[in-house]
mmCIF file of C-alpha atoms and ligand atoms in Angstrom:
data_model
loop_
_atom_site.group_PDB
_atom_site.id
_atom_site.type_symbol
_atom_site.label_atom_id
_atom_site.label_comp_id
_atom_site.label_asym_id
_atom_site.label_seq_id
_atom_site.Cartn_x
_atom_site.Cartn_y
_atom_site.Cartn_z
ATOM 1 C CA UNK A 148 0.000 0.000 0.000
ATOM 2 C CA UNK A 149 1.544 3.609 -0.827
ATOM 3 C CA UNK A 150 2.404 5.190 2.079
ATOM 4 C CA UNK A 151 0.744 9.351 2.426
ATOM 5 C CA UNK A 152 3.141 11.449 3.655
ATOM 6 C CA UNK A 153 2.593 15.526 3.999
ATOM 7 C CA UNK A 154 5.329 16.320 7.003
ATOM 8 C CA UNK A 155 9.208 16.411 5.532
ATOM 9 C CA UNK A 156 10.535 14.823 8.348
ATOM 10 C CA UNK A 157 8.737 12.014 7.420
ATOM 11 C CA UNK A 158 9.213 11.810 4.089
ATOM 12 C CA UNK A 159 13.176 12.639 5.010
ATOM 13 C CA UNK A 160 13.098 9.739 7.121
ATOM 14 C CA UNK A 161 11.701 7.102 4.724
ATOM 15 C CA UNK A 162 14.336 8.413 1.674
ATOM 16 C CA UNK A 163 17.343 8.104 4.559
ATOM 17 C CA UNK A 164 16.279 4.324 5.169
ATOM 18 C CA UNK A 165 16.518 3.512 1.460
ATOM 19 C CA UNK A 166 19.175 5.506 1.075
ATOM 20 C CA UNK A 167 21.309 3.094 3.809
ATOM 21 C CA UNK A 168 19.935 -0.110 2.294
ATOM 22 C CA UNK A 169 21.123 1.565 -1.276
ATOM 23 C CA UNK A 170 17.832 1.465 -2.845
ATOM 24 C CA UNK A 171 18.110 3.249 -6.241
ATOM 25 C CA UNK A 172 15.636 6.335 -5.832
ATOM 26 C CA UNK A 173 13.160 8.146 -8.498
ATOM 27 C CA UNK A 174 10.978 11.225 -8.033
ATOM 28 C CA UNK A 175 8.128 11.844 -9.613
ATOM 29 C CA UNK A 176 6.819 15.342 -9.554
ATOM 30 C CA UNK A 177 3.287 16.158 -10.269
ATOM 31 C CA UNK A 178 0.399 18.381 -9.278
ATOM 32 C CA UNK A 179 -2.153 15.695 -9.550
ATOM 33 C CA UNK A 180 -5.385 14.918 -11.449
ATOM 34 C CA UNK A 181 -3.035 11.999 -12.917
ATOM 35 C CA UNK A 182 -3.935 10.370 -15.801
ATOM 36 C CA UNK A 183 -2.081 7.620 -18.607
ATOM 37 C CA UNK A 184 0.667 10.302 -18.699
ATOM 38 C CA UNK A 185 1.200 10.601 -15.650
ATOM 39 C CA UNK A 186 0.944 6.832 -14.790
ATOM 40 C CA UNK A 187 3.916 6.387 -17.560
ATOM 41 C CA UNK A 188 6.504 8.688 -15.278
ATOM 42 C CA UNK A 189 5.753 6.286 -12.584
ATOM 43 C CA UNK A 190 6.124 3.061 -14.759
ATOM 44 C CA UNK A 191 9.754 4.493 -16.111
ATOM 45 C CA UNK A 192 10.418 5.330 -12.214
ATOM 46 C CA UNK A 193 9.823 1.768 -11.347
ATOM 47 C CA UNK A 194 11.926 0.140 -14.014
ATOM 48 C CA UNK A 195 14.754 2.573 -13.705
ATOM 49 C CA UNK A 196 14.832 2.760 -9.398
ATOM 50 C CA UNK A 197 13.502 0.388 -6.351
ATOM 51 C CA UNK A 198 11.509 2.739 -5.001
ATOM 52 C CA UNK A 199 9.306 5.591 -6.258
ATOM 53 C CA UNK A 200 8.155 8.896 -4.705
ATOM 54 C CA UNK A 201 5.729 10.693 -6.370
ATOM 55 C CA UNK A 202 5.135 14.287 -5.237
ATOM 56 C CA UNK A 203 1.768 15.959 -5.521
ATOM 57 C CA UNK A 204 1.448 19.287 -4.935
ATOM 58 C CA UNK A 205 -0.701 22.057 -6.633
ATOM 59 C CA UNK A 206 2.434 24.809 -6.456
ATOM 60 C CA UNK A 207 1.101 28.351 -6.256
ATOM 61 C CA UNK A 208 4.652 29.540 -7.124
ATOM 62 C CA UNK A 209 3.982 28.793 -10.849
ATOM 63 C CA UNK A 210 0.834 30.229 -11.145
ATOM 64 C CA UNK A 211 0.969 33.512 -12.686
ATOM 65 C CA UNK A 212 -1.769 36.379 -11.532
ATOM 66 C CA UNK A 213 -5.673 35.505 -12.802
ATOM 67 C CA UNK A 214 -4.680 32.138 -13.546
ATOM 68 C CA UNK A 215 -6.461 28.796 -12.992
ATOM 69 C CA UNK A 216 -4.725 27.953 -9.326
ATOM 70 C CA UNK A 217 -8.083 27.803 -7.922
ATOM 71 C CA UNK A 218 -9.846 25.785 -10.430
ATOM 72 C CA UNK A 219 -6.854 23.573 -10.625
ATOM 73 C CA UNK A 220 -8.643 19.752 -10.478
ATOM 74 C CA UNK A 221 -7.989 18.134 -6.889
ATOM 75 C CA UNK A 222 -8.540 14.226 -7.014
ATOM 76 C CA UNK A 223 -6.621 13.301 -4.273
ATOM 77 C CA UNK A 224 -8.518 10.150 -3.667
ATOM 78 C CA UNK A 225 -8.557 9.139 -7.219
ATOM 79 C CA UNK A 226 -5.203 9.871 -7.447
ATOM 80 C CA UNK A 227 -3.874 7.802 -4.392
ATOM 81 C CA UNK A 228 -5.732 4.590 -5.839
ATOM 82 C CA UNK A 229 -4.091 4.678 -9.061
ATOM 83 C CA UNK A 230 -0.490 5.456 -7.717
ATOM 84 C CA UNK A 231 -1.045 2.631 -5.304
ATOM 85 C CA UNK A 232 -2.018 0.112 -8.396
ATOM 86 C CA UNK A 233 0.714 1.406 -10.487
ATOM 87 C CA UNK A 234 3.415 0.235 -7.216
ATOM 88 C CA UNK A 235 4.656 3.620 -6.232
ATOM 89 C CA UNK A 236 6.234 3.848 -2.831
ATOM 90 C CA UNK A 237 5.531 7.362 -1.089
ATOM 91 C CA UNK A 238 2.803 9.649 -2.250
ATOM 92 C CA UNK A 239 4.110 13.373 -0.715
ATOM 93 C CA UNK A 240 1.194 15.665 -0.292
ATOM 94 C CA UNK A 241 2.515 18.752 1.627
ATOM 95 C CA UNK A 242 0.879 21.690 2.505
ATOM 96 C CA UNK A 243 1.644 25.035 1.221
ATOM 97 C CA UNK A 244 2.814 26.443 4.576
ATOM 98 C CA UNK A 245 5.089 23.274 4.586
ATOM 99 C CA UNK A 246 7.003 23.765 1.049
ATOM 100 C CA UNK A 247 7.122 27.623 1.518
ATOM 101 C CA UNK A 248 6.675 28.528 5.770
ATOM 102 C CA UNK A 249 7.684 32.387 4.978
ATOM 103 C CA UNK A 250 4.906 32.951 2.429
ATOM 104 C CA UNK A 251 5.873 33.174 -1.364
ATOM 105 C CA UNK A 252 6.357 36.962 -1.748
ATOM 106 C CA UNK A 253 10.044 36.961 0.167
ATOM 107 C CA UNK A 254 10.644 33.424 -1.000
ATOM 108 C CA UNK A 255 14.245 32.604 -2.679
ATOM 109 C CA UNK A 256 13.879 32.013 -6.577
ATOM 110 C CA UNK A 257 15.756 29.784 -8.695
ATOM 111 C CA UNK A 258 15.704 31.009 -12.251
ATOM 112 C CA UNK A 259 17.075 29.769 -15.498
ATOM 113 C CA UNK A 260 17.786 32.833 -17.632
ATOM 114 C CA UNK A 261 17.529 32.173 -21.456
ATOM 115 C CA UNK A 262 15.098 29.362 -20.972
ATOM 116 C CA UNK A 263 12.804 31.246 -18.944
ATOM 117 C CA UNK A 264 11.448 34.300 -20.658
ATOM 118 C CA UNK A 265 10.658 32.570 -24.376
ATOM 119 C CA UNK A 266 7.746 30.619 -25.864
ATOM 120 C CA UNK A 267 5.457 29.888 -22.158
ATOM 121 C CA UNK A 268 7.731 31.917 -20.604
ATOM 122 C CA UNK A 269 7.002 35.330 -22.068
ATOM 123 C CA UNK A 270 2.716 34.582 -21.760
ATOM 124 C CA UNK A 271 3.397 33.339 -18.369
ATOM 125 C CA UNK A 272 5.721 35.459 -16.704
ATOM 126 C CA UNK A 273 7.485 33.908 -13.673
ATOM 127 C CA UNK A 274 6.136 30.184 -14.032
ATOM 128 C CA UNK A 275 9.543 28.674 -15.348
ATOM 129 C CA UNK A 276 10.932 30.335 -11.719
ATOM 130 C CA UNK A 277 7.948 28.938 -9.800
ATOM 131 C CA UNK A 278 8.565 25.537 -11.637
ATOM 132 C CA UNK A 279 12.034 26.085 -10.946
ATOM 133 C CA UNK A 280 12.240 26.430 -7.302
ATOM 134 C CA UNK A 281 9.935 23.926 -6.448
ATOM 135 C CA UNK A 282 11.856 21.102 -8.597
ATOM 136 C CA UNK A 283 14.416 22.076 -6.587
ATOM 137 C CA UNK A 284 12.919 21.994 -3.298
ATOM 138 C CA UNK A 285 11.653 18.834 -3.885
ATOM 139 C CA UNK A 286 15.215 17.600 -5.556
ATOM 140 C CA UNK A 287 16.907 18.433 -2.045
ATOM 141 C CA UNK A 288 14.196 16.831 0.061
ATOM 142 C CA UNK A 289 14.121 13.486 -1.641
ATOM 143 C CA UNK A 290 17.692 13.487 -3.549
ATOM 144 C CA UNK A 291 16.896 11.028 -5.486
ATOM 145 C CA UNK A 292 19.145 9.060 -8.361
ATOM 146 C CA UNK A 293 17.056 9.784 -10.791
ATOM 147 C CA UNK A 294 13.553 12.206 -11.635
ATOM 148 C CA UNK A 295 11.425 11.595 -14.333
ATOM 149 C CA UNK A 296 8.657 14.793 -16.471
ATOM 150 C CA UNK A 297 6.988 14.666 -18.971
ATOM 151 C CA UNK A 298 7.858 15.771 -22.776
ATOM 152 C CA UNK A 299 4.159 17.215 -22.944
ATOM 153 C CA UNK A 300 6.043 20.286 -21.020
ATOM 154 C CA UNK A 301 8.954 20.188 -23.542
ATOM 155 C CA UNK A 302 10.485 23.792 -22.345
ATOM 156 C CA UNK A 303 9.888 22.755 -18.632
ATOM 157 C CA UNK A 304 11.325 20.035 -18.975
ATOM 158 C CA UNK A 305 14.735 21.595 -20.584
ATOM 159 C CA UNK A 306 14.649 24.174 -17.771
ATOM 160 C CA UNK A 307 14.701 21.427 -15.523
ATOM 161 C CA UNK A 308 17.545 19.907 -17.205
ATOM 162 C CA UNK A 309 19.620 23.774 -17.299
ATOM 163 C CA UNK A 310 18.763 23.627 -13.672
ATOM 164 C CA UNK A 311 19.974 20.799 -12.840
ATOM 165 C CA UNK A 312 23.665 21.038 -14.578
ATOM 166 C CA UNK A 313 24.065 24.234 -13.546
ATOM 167 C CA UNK A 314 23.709 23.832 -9.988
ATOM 168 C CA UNK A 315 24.738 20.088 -10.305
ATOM 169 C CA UNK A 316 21.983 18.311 -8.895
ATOM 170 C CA UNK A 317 23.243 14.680 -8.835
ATOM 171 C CA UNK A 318 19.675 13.632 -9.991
ATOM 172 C CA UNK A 319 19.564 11.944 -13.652
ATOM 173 C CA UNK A 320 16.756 13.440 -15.695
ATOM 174 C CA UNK A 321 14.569 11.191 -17.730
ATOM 175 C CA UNK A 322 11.708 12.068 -20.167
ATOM 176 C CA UNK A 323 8.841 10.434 -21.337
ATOM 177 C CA UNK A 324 7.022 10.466 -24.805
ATOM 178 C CA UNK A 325 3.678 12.784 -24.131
ATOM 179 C CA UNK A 326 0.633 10.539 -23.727
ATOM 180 C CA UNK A 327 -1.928 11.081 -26.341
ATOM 181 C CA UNK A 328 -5.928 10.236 -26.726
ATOM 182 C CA UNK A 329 -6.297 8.247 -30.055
ATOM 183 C CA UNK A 330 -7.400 11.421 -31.952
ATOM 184 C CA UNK A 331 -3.880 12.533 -30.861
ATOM 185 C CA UNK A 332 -5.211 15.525 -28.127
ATOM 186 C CA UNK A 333 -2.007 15.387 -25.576
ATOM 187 C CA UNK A 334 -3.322 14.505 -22.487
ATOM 188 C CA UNK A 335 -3.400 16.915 -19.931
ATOM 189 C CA UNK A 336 -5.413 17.804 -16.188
ATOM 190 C CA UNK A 337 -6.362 20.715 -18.231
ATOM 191 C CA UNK A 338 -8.354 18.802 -20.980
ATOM 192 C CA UNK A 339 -10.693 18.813 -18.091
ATOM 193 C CA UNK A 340 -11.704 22.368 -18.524
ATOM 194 C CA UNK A 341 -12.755 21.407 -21.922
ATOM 195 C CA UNK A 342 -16.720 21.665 -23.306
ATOM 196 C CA UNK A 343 -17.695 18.696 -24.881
ATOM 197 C CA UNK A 344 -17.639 21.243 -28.646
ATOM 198 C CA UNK A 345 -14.270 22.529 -27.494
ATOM 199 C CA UNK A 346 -13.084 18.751 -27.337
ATOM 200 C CA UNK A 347 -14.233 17.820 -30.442
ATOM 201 C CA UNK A 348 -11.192 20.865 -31.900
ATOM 202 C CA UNK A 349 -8.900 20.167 -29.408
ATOM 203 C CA UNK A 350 -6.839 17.588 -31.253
ATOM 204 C CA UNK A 351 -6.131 19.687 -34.243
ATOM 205 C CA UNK A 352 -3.784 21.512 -32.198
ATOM 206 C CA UNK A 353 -1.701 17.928 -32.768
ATOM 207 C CA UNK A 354 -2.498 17.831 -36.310
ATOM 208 C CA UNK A 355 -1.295 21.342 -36.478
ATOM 209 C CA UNK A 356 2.249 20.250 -35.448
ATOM 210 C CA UNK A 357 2.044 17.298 -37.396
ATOM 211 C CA UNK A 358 1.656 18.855 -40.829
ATOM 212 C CA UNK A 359 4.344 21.145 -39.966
ATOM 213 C CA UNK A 360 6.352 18.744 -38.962
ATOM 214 C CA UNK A 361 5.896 16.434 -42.126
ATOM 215 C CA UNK A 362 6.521 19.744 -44.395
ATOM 216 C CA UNK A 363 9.605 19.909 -42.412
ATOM 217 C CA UNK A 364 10.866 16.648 -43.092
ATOM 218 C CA UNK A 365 9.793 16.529 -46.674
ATOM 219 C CA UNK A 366 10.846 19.875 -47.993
ATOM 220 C CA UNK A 367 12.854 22.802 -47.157
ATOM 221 C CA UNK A 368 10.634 25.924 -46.841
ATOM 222 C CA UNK A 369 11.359 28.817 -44.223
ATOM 223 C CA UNK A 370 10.777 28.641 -40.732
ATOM 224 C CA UNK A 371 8.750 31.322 -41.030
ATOM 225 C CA UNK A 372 6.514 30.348 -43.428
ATOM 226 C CA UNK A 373 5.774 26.883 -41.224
ATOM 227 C CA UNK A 374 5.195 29.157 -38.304
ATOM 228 C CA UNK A 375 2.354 30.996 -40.274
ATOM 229 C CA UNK A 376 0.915 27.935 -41.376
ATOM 230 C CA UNK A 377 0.876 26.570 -38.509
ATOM 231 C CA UNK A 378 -0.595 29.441 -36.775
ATOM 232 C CA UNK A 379 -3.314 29.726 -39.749
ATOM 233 C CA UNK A 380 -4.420 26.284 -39.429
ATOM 234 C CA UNK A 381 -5.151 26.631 -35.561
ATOM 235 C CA UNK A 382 -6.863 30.021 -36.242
ATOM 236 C CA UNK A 383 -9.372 28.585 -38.550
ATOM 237 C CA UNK A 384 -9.787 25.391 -35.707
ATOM 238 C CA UNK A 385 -10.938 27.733 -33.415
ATOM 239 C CA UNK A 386 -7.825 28.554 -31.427
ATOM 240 C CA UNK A 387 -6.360 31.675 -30.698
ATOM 241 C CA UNK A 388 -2.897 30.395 -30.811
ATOM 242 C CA UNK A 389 -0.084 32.413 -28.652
ATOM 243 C CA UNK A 390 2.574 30.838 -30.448
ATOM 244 C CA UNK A 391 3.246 27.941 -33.030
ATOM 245 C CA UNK A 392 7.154 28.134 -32.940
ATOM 246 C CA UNK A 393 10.037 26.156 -35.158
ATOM 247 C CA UNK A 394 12.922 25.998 -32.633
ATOM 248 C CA UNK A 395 16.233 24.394 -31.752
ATOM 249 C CA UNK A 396 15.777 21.382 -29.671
ATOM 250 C CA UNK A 397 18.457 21.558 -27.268
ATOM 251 C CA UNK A 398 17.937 25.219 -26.680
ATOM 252 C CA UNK A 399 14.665 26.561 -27.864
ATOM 253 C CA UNK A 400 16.550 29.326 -29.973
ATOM 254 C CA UNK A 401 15.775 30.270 -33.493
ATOM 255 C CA UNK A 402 17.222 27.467 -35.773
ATOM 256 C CA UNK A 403 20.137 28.682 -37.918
ATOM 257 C CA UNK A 404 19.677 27.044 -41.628
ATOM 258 C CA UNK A 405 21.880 24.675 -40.694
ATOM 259 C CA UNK A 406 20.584 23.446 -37.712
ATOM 260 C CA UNK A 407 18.133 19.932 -38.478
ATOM 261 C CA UNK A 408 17.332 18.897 -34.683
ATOM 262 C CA UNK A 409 14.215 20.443 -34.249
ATOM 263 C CA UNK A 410 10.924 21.062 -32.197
ATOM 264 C CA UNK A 411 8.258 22.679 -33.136
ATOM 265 C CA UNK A 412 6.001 23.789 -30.247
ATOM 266 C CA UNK A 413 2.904 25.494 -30.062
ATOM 267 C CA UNK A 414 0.454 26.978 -26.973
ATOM 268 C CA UNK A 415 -2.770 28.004 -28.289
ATOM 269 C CA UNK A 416 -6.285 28.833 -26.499
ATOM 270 C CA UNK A 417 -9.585 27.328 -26.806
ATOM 271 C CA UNK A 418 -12.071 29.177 -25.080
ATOM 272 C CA UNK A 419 -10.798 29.594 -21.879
ATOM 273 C CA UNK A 420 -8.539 26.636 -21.733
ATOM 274 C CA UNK A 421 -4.708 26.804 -22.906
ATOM 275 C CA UNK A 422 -3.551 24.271 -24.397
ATOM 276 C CA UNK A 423 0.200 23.989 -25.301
ATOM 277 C CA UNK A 424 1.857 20.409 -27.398
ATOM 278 C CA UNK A 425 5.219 19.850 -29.024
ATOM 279 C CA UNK A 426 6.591 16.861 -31.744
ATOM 280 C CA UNK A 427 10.153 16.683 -32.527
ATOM 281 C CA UNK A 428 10.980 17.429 -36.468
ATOM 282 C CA UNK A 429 14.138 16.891 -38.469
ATOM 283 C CA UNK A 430 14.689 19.074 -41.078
ATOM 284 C CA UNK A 431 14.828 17.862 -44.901
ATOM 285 C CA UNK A 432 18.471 17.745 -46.101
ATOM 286 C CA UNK A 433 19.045 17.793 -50.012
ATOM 287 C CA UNK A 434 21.594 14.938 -50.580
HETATM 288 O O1 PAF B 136 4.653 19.407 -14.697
HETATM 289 C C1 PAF B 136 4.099 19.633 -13.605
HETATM 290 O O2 PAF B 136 3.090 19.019 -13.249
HETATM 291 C C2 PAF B 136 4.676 20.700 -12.684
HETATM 292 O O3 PAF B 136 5.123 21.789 -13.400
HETATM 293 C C3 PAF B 136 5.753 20.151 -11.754
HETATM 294 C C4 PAF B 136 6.982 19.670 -12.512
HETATM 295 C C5 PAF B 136 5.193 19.027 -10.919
HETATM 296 C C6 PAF B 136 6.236 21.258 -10.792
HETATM 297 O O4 PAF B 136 5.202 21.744 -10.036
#
């Protein structure tokens, strides 16, 4: 049975046992409302670590001002059960007062310049440092061998990565593919928000990315001119996208002509629901 833990001298405690039997350790961070996605994390956790701690916490720190941190969907019950059946070890649920006890105003920030102001960054203003500086309070609580995200959050998770060299974390960062529905709609908690018309358009955001990714591959045209396609096609969907972006995928900076390891990542809106999605691409190369 998973254990619920909320108090960090608990959770401290547990991680030092396994620590002295040299258990191999994963972390799992989430905010909850898990679904298949989610459930995949824990299943690469398992077969890369002996024990799993998954981490489920709804962190205020990354919500930017008149966003959805109240609305945010709370299944904590739900949750538990299908962390339990999927053989995870510890289920953390701390408070807020527990991860931040002097409020968030005065709160230290970790932030990963570059990464953190682009794409998400620059519609959602501080939520790379919220994302940030919880990863890392959670990365010193547990220090775990290894943590696994999801590629769903593509930029997140390369700010994660930044993070993580930079102040050498010792914790090896895995990613998983992003779970999709069979129309191709990522999954996400916030497909929740979505009307039962608004669902039926959601998954051209993914065949958005796909065309643009197959024009990629198959011919050479500008950057630009994929972007505005790409944009065009979610703007007759229904969308009102804030981005549909061609970038470098170790970097998220503009491709040079040269450059053929690519992502193309887009974050659009559907009524009041925003959606973002990535696919890798490799550029065509005339031989
Ligand atoms: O991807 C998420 O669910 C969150 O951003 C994370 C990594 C759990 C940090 O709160």
């Amino acid at each position: 049975m998973i254990a619920r833990v909320a108090r960090i001298a608990e959770l401290k405690e547990i991680v030092k046992a396994w620590r002295d039997q040299t258990q191999r350790i994963a972390l799992v961070p989430t905010m909850g409302n898990l679904h298949r996605g989610h459930l995949a994390l824990v299943e690469r956790a398992r077969r890369l670590a002996s024990r799993t701690v998954v981490t489920l916490f709804v962190n205020p720190m990354q919500f930017v001002a008149g966003e959805d941190l109240d609305r945010y969907p709370r299944t904590f019950e739900q949750d538990r059960a299908l962390l339990d059946a999927a053989g995870a070890d510890v289920l953390f649920v701390p408070e807020v007062a527990t991860l931040y006890p002097n409020g968030l105003d005065r709160h230290t920030e970790v932030r990963v310049p570059g990464l953190d102001t682009l794409l998400c960054g620059a519609f959602r203003p501080g939520h790379f440092t919220g994302v940030a500086t919880v990863v890392t309070k959670l990365l010193n609580l547990v220090r775990p061998d290894l943590a696994v995200f999801g590629e769903k959050d593509y930029q997140q998770l390369l700010v994660i990565k930044r993070m993580v060299a930079d102040l050498w974390f010792e914790a090896e960062i895995h990613a998983v593919e992003t779970a999709r529905a069979p129309n191709g709609l990522a999954l996400s908690s916030r497909n929740a928000y979505l009307t039962e018309a608004e669902r039926a358009i959601a998954w051209r955001l993914y065949a958005a990315l796909c065309e643009a990714r197959d024009t990629l591959t198959r011919a050479a045209p500008s950057f630009q001119s994929i972007e505005r396609r790409g944009r065009a096609r979610l703007e007759e969907a229904g969308f009102q996208a804030d981005y549909f972006a061609v970038r470098r995928a170790s970097d998220l900076m503009e491709p040079a002509p040269e450059d053929s390891d690519l992502r193309i990542l887009a974050a659009a809106w559907l009524g009041k629901t925003r959606l973002i999605d990535n696919l890798a691409a490799r550029k065509f190369v005339e031989r």
